[in-house]
Amino acid sequence: MPSNYFDKMYDYAVQLINAGLAYVCDLSADETREYRGTLTAPGTESPYRKRTIEENLDLFLRMKNGEFGDGSKVLRAKIDMTSSNINLRDPVMYRIMHADHPHTGNKWCIYPTYDWAHGIEDSIEKITHSICTLEFEDHRPLYDWFLEQLKIHHPRQIEFARLNLTFTVLSKRKLLQLVEEKYVSGWDDPRMPTISGLRRRGYKPEIIRNFCEKIGVSKANSTVDFALLEHCIREDLNVTSNRYMGVLRPLKVVIENYPDEKEEELTAVNNPADPNSSSRVVPFSKVLYIEQDDFMENPPKDFYRLAPGREVRLRYAYFIKCINVIKDSNNNIIEVHCTYDPETKGGNAPDGRKVKATMHWVSAKHAKKIEVRLYDRLFTSEFVENEKDNWKSCINPKSCEVLKESFCEPYIANLKLDERFQFERLGYFCADSKDHTIENPVFNRIVQLKDAWEKIKKKMGNSIIN
RNA sequence: UGGGGCGUAGUCAAGUGGUAAGACACGGGACUUUGAAUCCUGGAUGCGGAGGUUCGAGCCCUCCCGCCCCAGCCA
């Protein structure tokens, strides 16, 4: 915290004045700019550059004591107005600002600039290496110069490229706009690449750390593929999280040959990826919900889920076969009627017959209604930086889809509040830290599972989307 | 067109004179009670380009090209 060192910094500034290496300058901000020169033209020395040490000492003290107005004077380092590095053209060390500071209140009316404060803080804290981003490479000679003149502990500044990610923005300036212009719900919106956003989304700290180790550190400006972050999330959650069944977009299934009032409790493994996993019980009955995407009336060749006349497995339950489809007056499918094979309880057929698909489901009678928020990448453009001023027009309109008519198995009531879990075949989810309650559960999708079927659909040109 | 950086596969990234690691993505196959996971498997005759030094160059030298940053009393 720089403000902890304001006294020390002041003393160091006096030390530089005494060494004839700093002076009080009365040039206005505009004049200072003119005197500084340009990228190709050298600057000219300030008329106040030759003030005596005594005069500088006096003026600087009076600056500190509040005798001068904002912007009327600054303290500058005396380096080289002709330097090809503009940062060395007598940079400002202190400016007058009669403003309250969040930590020091009204004690000070002169405040140090970044370049002056930075190295001193590092030095006082006995840092050995000071890591920062590429744009400060030009400042390193100045960082070194101050520490050199002060003859104090001299840490080494090393610059690296900052992290960029595809399909998102990370600059504070842009993030602020997203918040202020209400493109997102706040700094902790689960789509935001902020710490609070990532946390609310359900990313675990160790996942982020692992991701950072994988991408490495270099000086090359680069943009890491968002898919790598998603991979790291899945890699971790796959082995650490329990599976439950939830149906996002429900389609009613009626098992015609299943007794009306009958109920069964079926055993399901909580985490198949963990050999020591415990298990739970899932209720089964005559009327179920399955995912709308898991049924097609006229399926293409590569679709191997439920369709008329076709048999599939309901996970941990039975084989069912579609025998009829019920539609409303608009020709929308509202119910799928099936028969089940009692011999296949648990999911295996004694006669050894195979089934191509295994589907998730919930018992309608026992299901808990939940709200689900499906988050996706915030932008549609891979390299948002390249969009220049158009970047906001690339915001993904489908980056947050809210489903209020989803259902899940009753076991969800036992969920720990910070538990990340998988809805089988869908993705990883967690309870929203702000809006979730036991009565009205709200779940955020952390990341989808990889979806081979989605790829096949794309290859087929999306022509068979129902 | 001053100065400071960077350029190895679609995206990251090792490599520091001895004959192009790895990850993700992508393609092919196996397996599968998650179209997940897992397991095999394919891809740079080539390291921005051109010359040069060397028995040998992504690494050294020269020139060229491209991209990023700097003219705040911002950080």
XYZ file of C-alpha atoms (C1' of nucleotides) in Angstrom:
541
model
C 0.000 0.000 0.000
C 1.788 3.154 -1.245
C 0.099 5.378 1.315
C 1.928 3.572 4.113
C 5.157 4.969 2.754
C 4.221 8.584 2.035
C 6.482 9.893 4.786
C 9.429 7.895 3.609
C 8.820 8.930 0.017
C 8.794 12.560 1.046
C 12.143 12.150 2.757
C 13.569 10.475 -0.314
C 12.312 13.340 -2.476
C 14.104 15.804 -0.218
C 17.186 13.648 -0.577
C 17.028 13.963 -4.356
C 16.531 17.724 -4.135
C 19.581 17.944 -1.926
C 21.529 15.969 -4.469
C 20.482 18.456 -7.136
C 18.457 15.772 -8.903
C 14.942 17.146 -8.449
C 13.357 20.567 -8.795
C 10.072 22.337 -8.353
C 8.560 23.342 -11.683
C 5.819 25.947 -12.210
C 4.937 24.980 -15.753
C 1.263 24.188 -16.335
C 0.272 20.731 -17.504
C -0.133 22.033 -21.052
C 3.218 23.761 -20.996
C 4.871 20.686 -19.609
C 3.530 18.748 -22.540
C 4.906 21.258 -25.010
C 8.297 21.311 -23.356
C 8.432 17.541 -23.393
C 8.846 17.370 -27.158
C 7.527 14.491 -29.256
C 8.491 10.943 -30.139
C 10.897 12.231 -32.760
C 11.784 15.678 -31.411
C 13.741 16.198 -28.183
C 12.237 18.244 -25.373
C 13.482 21.542 -24.022
C 14.450 22.289 -20.468
C 12.003 23.955 -18.143
C 12.885 27.552 -17.226
C 12.576 26.465 -13.562
C 15.142 23.707 -13.946
C 18.003 25.814 -12.599
C 16.447 26.771 -9.297
C 18.820 26.458 -6.369
C 18.657 23.598 -3.950
C 17.589 25.981 -1.179
C 14.794 27.417 -3.282
C 13.611 23.931 -4.249
C 13.692 22.793 -0.640
C 11.645 25.774 0.430
C 9.117 25.477 -2.387
C 8.690 21.749 -1.902
C 8.073 22.194 1.815
C 5.465 24.821 1.073
C 3.886 22.540 -1.517
C 3.522 19.955 1.213
C 2.138 22.543 3.597
C -0.630 23.395 1.204
C 0.409 26.898 0.242
C -0.206 26.343 -3.475
C -3.218 25.441 -5.543
C -3.809 22.213 -7.418
C -1.719 21.962 -10.555
C 0.297 25.116 -9.880
C 3.536 23.321 -9.127
C 5.076 19.873 -9.382
C 8.278 18.279 -8.252
C 10.251 16.874 -11.157
C 13.279 14.651 -11.451
C 16.186 16.285 -13.255
C 17.270 13.727 -15.797
C 17.489 14.416 -19.520
C 15.040 16.388 -21.651
C 16.631 15.029 -24.823
C 16.353 11.372 -23.926
C 14.866 9.157 -26.618
C 12.923 7.569 -23.799
C 10.215 10.086 -23.036
C 9.856 8.776 -19.489
C 13.275 10.207 -18.728
C 12.435 13.744 -19.830
C 12.237 15.149 -16.295
C 9.269 13.082 -15.121
C 6.901 14.429 -12.490
C 7.347 12.980 -9.002
C 4.782 14.952 -7.009
C 1.714 16.918 -7.953
C -0.516 19.041 -5.750
C -3.976 17.651 -5.115
C -6.000 18.977 -2.242
C -7.966 15.778 -1.928
C -8.754 13.347 0.820
C -7.026 10.033 0.529
C -8.911 6.874 1.483
C -6.149 5.888 3.902
C -4.338 9.053 4.912
C -7.314 11.409 4.943
C -6.308 15.049 4.610
C -2.761 14.651 5.870
C -1.335 15.163 2.401
C -2.035 17.575 -0.401
C 0.848 16.398 -2.556
C 0.771 12.913 -3.973
C 3.515 10.859 -5.636
C 3.199 9.654 -9.217
C 3.310 5.980 -10.062
C 6.868 6.059 -11.375
C 8.199 7.735 -8.280
C 6.262 5.602 -5.820
C 6.634 2.236 -7.462
C 10.311 1.507 -6.987
C 10.341 2.934 -3.488
C 7.542 0.660 -2.342
C 9.279 -2.340 -3.826
C 12.532 -1.328 -2.202
C 11.048 -0.716 1.238
C 9.341 -4.076 1.087
C 12.659 -5.724 0.199
C 11.222 -7.259 -2.902
C 13.765 -9.036 -5.095
C 11.787 -9.102 -8.330
C 8.982 -6.786 -9.338
C 6.772 -8.337 -11.976
C 4.624 -6.186 -14.227
C 3.254 -5.969 -17.736
C 4.927 -5.087 -21.019
C 3.846 -1.459 -21.211
C 6.169 -0.712 -18.288
C 9.315 -1.757 -20.117
C 9.900 1.844 -21.059
C 9.580 2.784 -17.419
C 12.262 0.419 -16.184
C 15.136 2.856 -16.871
C 13.299 5.357 -14.676
C 12.565 2.742 -12.017
C 16.270 1.955 -11.998
C 17.335 5.589 -12.047
C 15.395 6.527 -8.904
C 16.703 3.558 -6.927
C 20.199 4.149 -8.194
C 20.221 7.804 -7.120
C 18.646 6.996 -3.777
C 21.238 4.256 -3.209
C 18.685 1.974 -1.605
C 17.799 -1.676 -2.064
C 17.274 -2.161 -5.780
C 14.752 -4.789 -6.854
C 14.716 -5.946 -10.452
C 11.640 -5.133 -12.508
C 10.710 -7.765 -15.071
C 7.915 -7.325 -17.562
C 5.686 -10.012 -19.011
C 2.757 -10.070 -21.382
C -0.592 -9.874 -19.717
C -3.137 -12.633 -20.041
C -5.692 -12.333 -22.819
C -8.497 -14.790 -23.394
C -10.555 -15.445 -26.496
C -14.245 -14.550 -26.452
C -13.887 -12.100 -23.596
C -12.353 -8.815 -22.516
C -10.097 -8.294 -19.529
C -9.308 -4.617 -19.516
C -10.731 -2.785 -16.522
C -11.924 -0.014 -18.774
C -14.061 -2.362 -20.845
C -15.240 -4.388 -17.883
C -16.383 -1.180 -16.253
C -18.444 -0.320 -19.308
C -20.118 -3.710 -19.262
C -21.155 -3.082 -15.674
C -22.161 0.565 -16.021
C -24.085 0.039 -19.216
C -25.851 -2.980 -17.726
C -24.678 -5.543 -20.217
C -24.092 -7.692 -17.163
C -25.710 -7.691 -13.752
C -22.627 -6.437 -11.942
C -18.967 -7.062 -11.264
C -19.873 -10.486 -9.948
C -22.033 -11.476 -12.890
C -21.117 -15.106 -13.520
C -20.052 -14.227 -17.050
C -17.514 -11.666 -15.888
C -13.828 -12.664 -15.911
C -13.438 -11.006 -12.513
C -12.523 -12.885 -9.365
C -15.998 -12.357 -7.958
C -17.536 -13.362 -11.276
C -15.478 -16.497 -11.650
C -16.237 -17.417 -8.049
C -19.959 -16.965 -8.472
C -19.817 -18.927 -11.693
C -18.367 -21.799 -9.709
C -14.742 -21.843 -10.853
C -12.472 -23.169 -8.127
C -9.226 -21.342 -7.211
C -7.133 -24.433 -7.887
C -8.631 -24.624 -11.362
C -7.502 -21.100 -12.163
C -4.051 -21.802 -10.781
C -3.730 -24.969 -12.800
C -4.848 -23.086 -15.885
C -2.200 -20.440 -15.308
C 0.480 -23.059 -15.000
C -0.605 -24.590 -18.267
C -0.577 -21.405 -20.316
C 2.879 -20.368 -19.162
C 4.400 -16.909 -18.991
C 6.194 -15.080 -21.780
C 6.792 -11.679 -23.298
C 4.830 -12.385 -26.438
C 1.441 -10.727 -26.698
C -0.969 -13.599 -26.978
C -4.541 -14.657 -26.522
C -5.217 -17.970 -24.858
C -7.995 -20.147 -26.190
C -11.006 -20.083 -23.877
C -11.362 -23.790 -24.618
C -8.240 -24.437 -22.568
C -9.818 -22.822 -19.521
C -12.938 -24.910 -20.058
C -10.797 -27.994 -20.377
C -9.150 -27.265 -17.025
C -12.539 -26.851 -15.410
C -13.865 -30.127 -16.771
C -10.646 -31.933 -15.957
C -11.015 -31.007 -12.298
C -14.766 -31.272 -11.924
C -14.905 -34.616 -13.698
C -13.043 -36.323 -10.901
C -14.267 -34.210 -7.981
C -17.974 -33.754 -8.483
C -21.037 -35.887 -7.925
C -23.550 -36.609 -10.645
C -27.229 -35.915 -10.381
C -30.009 -35.974 -12.910
C -31.777 -32.861 -14.042
C -33.874 -32.104 -17.097
C -33.463 -28.638 -18.513
C -36.210 -28.625 -21.124
C -38.689 -31.288 -20.075
C -40.624 -33.578 -22.368
C -43.203 -35.820 -20.713
C -42.823 -39.558 -21.084
C -45.569 -41.954 -20.080
C -44.673 -45.613 -19.525
C -47.887 -47.301 -20.588
C -47.207 -50.699 -19.114
C -45.973 -49.391 -15.786
C -48.564 -49.581 -12.972
C -50.220 -46.221 -12.290
C -49.411 -45.891 -8.626
C -46.214 -47.884 -8.502
C -42.990 -46.241 -7.317
C -39.521 -47.687 -7.151
C -36.248 -46.548 -5.691
C -33.300 -47.151 -7.940
C -29.674 -46.977 -6.966
C -27.380 -44.503 -8.706
C -23.637 -44.051 -8.288
C -22.742 -40.540 -7.214
C -19.449 -40.279 -9.027
C -18.545 -42.996 -11.523
C -15.135 -41.364 -11.918
C -14.368 -42.106 -8.288
C -13.920 -45.798 -7.433
C -14.807 -45.100 -3.783
C -17.931 -43.189 -4.643
C -21.045 -43.513 -2.554
C -24.447 -43.932 -4.108
C -27.942 -42.577 -3.682
C -31.495 -43.515 -4.442
C -33.555 -42.106 -7.323
C -37.339 -42.479 -7.470
C -38.997 -43.932 -10.573
C -42.636 -43.909 -11.610
C -44.986 -44.078 -14.564
C -44.640 -40.481 -15.722
C -41.188 -39.075 -16.352
C -39.474 -36.119 -17.923
C -36.710 -36.487 -20.424
C -34.758 -33.830 -22.304
C -36.518 -32.493 -25.387
C -33.275 -32.881 -27.298
C -33.276 -36.586 -26.560
C -36.307 -37.307 -28.708
C -36.851 -36.871 -32.428
C -39.871 -37.974 -34.375
C -37.963 -38.181 -37.641
C -34.372 -38.698 -36.644
C -31.465 -38.457 -39.056
C -29.167 -41.441 -39.413
C -26.673 -40.370 -36.790
C -29.193 -39.649 -34.071
C -29.351 -42.586 -31.742
C -31.477 -41.400 -28.879
C -35.225 -41.958 -28.483
C -37.438 -42.051 -31.569
C -40.609 -43.899 -32.583
C -40.060 -47.641 -32.412
C -36.644 -47.253 -30.869
C -35.370 -48.597 -27.565
C -33.036 -46.702 -25.258
C -31.843 -46.978 -21.676
C -32.899 -44.645 -18.895
C -29.838 -44.314 -16.747
C -29.872 -46.610 -13.685
C -33.492 -47.536 -14.571
C -34.977 -49.470 -17.477
C -34.936 -49.870 -21.212
C -37.901 -48.082 -22.706
C -39.287 -48.216 -26.222
C -41.279 -45.472 -27.885
C -44.634 -46.643 -29.176
C -46.583 -43.455 -29.655
C -46.348 -39.681 -29.842
C -49.021 -37.291 -28.577
C -49.304 -33.852 -30.157
C -51.303 -30.730 -29.443
C -53.418 -28.860 -31.966
C -50.344 -27.039 -33.229
C -48.636 -30.292 -33.996
C -46.165 -29.873 -31.144
C -45.111 -33.035 -29.416
C -46.348 -32.886 -25.842
C -46.015 -36.482 -24.735
C -44.066 -39.524 -25.730
C -45.568 -42.873 -24.860
C -43.340 -45.829 -24.212
C -43.278 -49.319 -22.821
C -40.605 -50.507 -20.456
C -38.996 -53.902 -20.067
C -39.186 -54.971 -16.394
C -36.312 -57.389 -17.009
C -33.914 -54.521 -17.612
C -34.108 -52.995 -14.151
C -30.894 -51.201 -13.299
C -30.081 -50.798 -16.964
C -28.988 -54.185 -18.279
C -30.893 -56.682 -20.386
C -30.620 -60.337 -19.270
C -30.797 -61.436 -22.901
C -27.732 -59.351 -23.621
C -29.340 -57.026 -26.121
C -27.695 -53.664 -26.445
C -29.065 -50.225 -26.745
C -27.239 -47.317 -28.317
C -28.254 -44.482 -26.021
C -28.408 -43.924 -22.279
C -30.511 -40.970 -21.231
C -31.060 -38.975 -18.095
C -34.551 -38.490 -16.704
C -36.541 -37.509 -13.626
C -39.760 -38.879 -12.181
C -42.406 -36.197 -12.746
C -44.126 -36.930 -9.473
C -40.940 -36.595 -7.445
C -39.147 -33.912 -9.420
C -38.138 -30.602 -7.883
C -38.674 -27.550 -9.989
C -35.512 -25.480 -10.357
C -34.260 -22.396 -12.133
C -31.217 -22.936 -14.263
C -28.976 -20.265 -15.729
C -27.056 -21.385 -18.755
C -23.996 -19.249 -19.193
C -21.929 -19.155 -22.309
C -19.040 -17.051 -23.568
C -19.690 -13.335 -23.247
C -18.683 -12.470 -26.793
C -19.237 -14.013 -30.189
C -15.946 -12.718 -31.507
C -12.861 -14.802 -30.849
C -10.532 -11.817 -30.705
C -12.586 -9.041 -29.198
C -9.580 -6.709 -29.214
C -9.607 -6.802 -33.001
C -13.135 -5.428 -33.068
C -11.861 -2.009 -32.024
C -14.786 0.328 -31.317
C -17.316 -2.282 -32.352
C -16.475 -4.574 -29.499
C -19.784 -4.125 -27.720
C -21.701 -5.209 -30.788
C -20.047 -8.612 -30.409
C -21.619 -9.314 -27.056
C -23.199 -12.739 -27.217
C -26.968 -12.274 -26.909
C -27.207 -15.847 -25.680
C -24.505 -15.611 -23.046
C -27.112 -16.080 -20.336
C -30.189 -18.193 -20.883
C -32.521 -18.534 -17.929
C -34.729 -21.596 -17.698
C -37.422 -21.491 -15.057
C -39.203 -24.735 -15.856
C -36.437 -27.215 -15.291
C -36.619 -30.219 -12.996
C -34.225 -32.302 -11.030
C -34.230 -35.348 -8.818
C -35.242 -34.811 -5.169
C -31.767 -35.641 -3.861
C -30.817 -32.095 -4.743
C -32.283 -31.013 -1.391
C -29.250 -32.608 0.258
C -26.823 -30.533 -1.736
C -24.106 -28.651 0.075
C -24.332 -24.951 -0.752
C -20.880 -24.695 -2.289
C -21.049 -28.058 -4.005
C -20.206 -28.299 -7.664
C -21.966 -31.160 -9.357
C -22.698 -32.555 -12.758
C -26.156 -32.840 -14.210
C -25.532 -35.991 -16.141
C -24.849 -35.465 -19.817
C -25.351 -31.703 -19.520
C -22.592 -29.969 -17.654
C -21.291 -28.850 -14.304
C -23.424 -26.657 -12.082
C -23.455 -24.975 -8.697
C -25.974 -23.091 -6.621
C -25.981 -19.364 -7.269
C -24.460 -17.665 -4.255
C -26.889 -14.755 -4.408
C -30.235 -16.053 -5.540
C -30.389 -19.711 -4.582
C -32.605 -20.819 -1.709
C -33.871 -24.215 -0.632
C -37.387 -23.196 -1.636
C -36.377 -21.676 -4.963
C -33.240 -23.365 -6.158
C -31.170 -21.478 -8.722
C -28.264 -23.188 -10.425
C -25.520 -21.710 -12.552
C -23.977 -23.724 -15.307
C -20.233 -23.628 -14.754
C -19.379 -25.268 -18.059
C -21.048 -27.626 -20.497
C -19.878 -31.135 -21.086
C -18.271 -31.667 -24.456
C -20.972 -32.543 -26.917
C -20.177 -34.801 -29.860
C -23.769 -34.706 -31.036
C -23.586 -30.948 -31.276
C -20.597 -31.321 -33.587
C -22.371 -33.844 -35.757
C -25.302 -31.490 -36.050
C -23.015 -28.702 -37.185
C -21.465 -30.953 -39.768
C -24.900 -31.753 -41.091
C -25.459 -28.047 -41.451
C -27.927 -27.723 -38.612
C -30.564 -28.927 -41.039
C -32.119 -31.365 -38.630
C -32.625 -29.200 -35.592
C -36.063 -29.854 -34.211
C 9.862 8.286 -39.955
C 12.919 8.490 -32.100
C 12.984 4.696 -28.343
C 11.466 0.014 -26.150
C 9.522 -4.981 -27.016
C 7.725 -9.310 -29.706
C 7.412 -12.932 -34.094
C 8.120 -21.572 -33.271
C 1.158 -25.583 -35.827
C -5.601 -22.953 -35.320
C -4.395 -21.101 -29.826
C -0.702 -21.089 -25.980
C 4.380 -22.736 -25.367
C 9.441 -25.541 -24.560
C 13.932 -24.977 -26.961
C 20.237 -20.903 -25.138
C 24.789 -24.430 -31.945
C 23.765 -31.280 -32.472
C 19.228 -32.424 -36.138
C 11.413 -29.085 -33.778
C 8.879 -31.128 -26.159
C 4.097 -30.639 -24.201
C -1.021 -28.763 -23.669
C -5.640 -27.204 -25.761
C -8.215 -27.262 -30.374
C -8.867 -30.305 -34.782
C -9.112 -35.292 -37.695
C -9.303 -40.838 -37.504
C -10.207 -45.314 -34.469
C -11.421 -48.304 -29.837
C -14.343 -48.561 -25.606
C -18.663 -46.837 -23.115
C -25.149 -47.537 -18.314
C -22.993 -39.743 -19.469
C -22.532 -38.928 -27.853
C -18.874 -37.413 -21.188
C -14.523 -39.549 -19.327
C -10.685 -42.991 -20.799
C -7.368 -45.329 -24.484
C -4.827 -45.595 -29.140
C -3.672 -42.539 -33.506
C -2.607 -38.322 -37.302
C -0.562 -33.397 -38.221
C 5.422 -27.964 -38.525
C 11.164 -31.156 -44.168
C 9.700 -26.604 -40.663
C 10.695 -22.022 -36.398
C 8.228 -13.985 -40.025
C 11.577 -13.457 -44.801
C 16.377 -13.325 -47.379
C 21.414 -13.844 -47.156
C 25.836 -15.270 -44.237
C 29.128 -17.998 -40.429
C 29.532 -23.387 -39.267
C 30.624 -30.284 -40.400
C 25.853 -28.743 -38.371
C 21.498 -22.809 -37.199
C 14.871 -21.967 -34.330
C 19.306 -20.690 -31.540
C 25.265 -16.723 -33.863
C 25.918 -12.307 -37.691
C 23.681 -8.830 -41.504
C 19.636 -6.758 -43.928
C 14.432 -6.735 -44.559
C 9.055 -7.522 -43.153
C 5.027 -7.619 -39.627
C 2.686 -6.713 -34.864
C 2.527 -4.298 -29.808
C 3.864 -0.152 -26.360
C 5.494 5.156 -25.252
C 4.470 12.167 -26.230
C -0.931 11.722 -18.292
C 0.439 16.268 -13.186
C -3.153 7.657 -14.996
C -1.558 3.050 -13.339
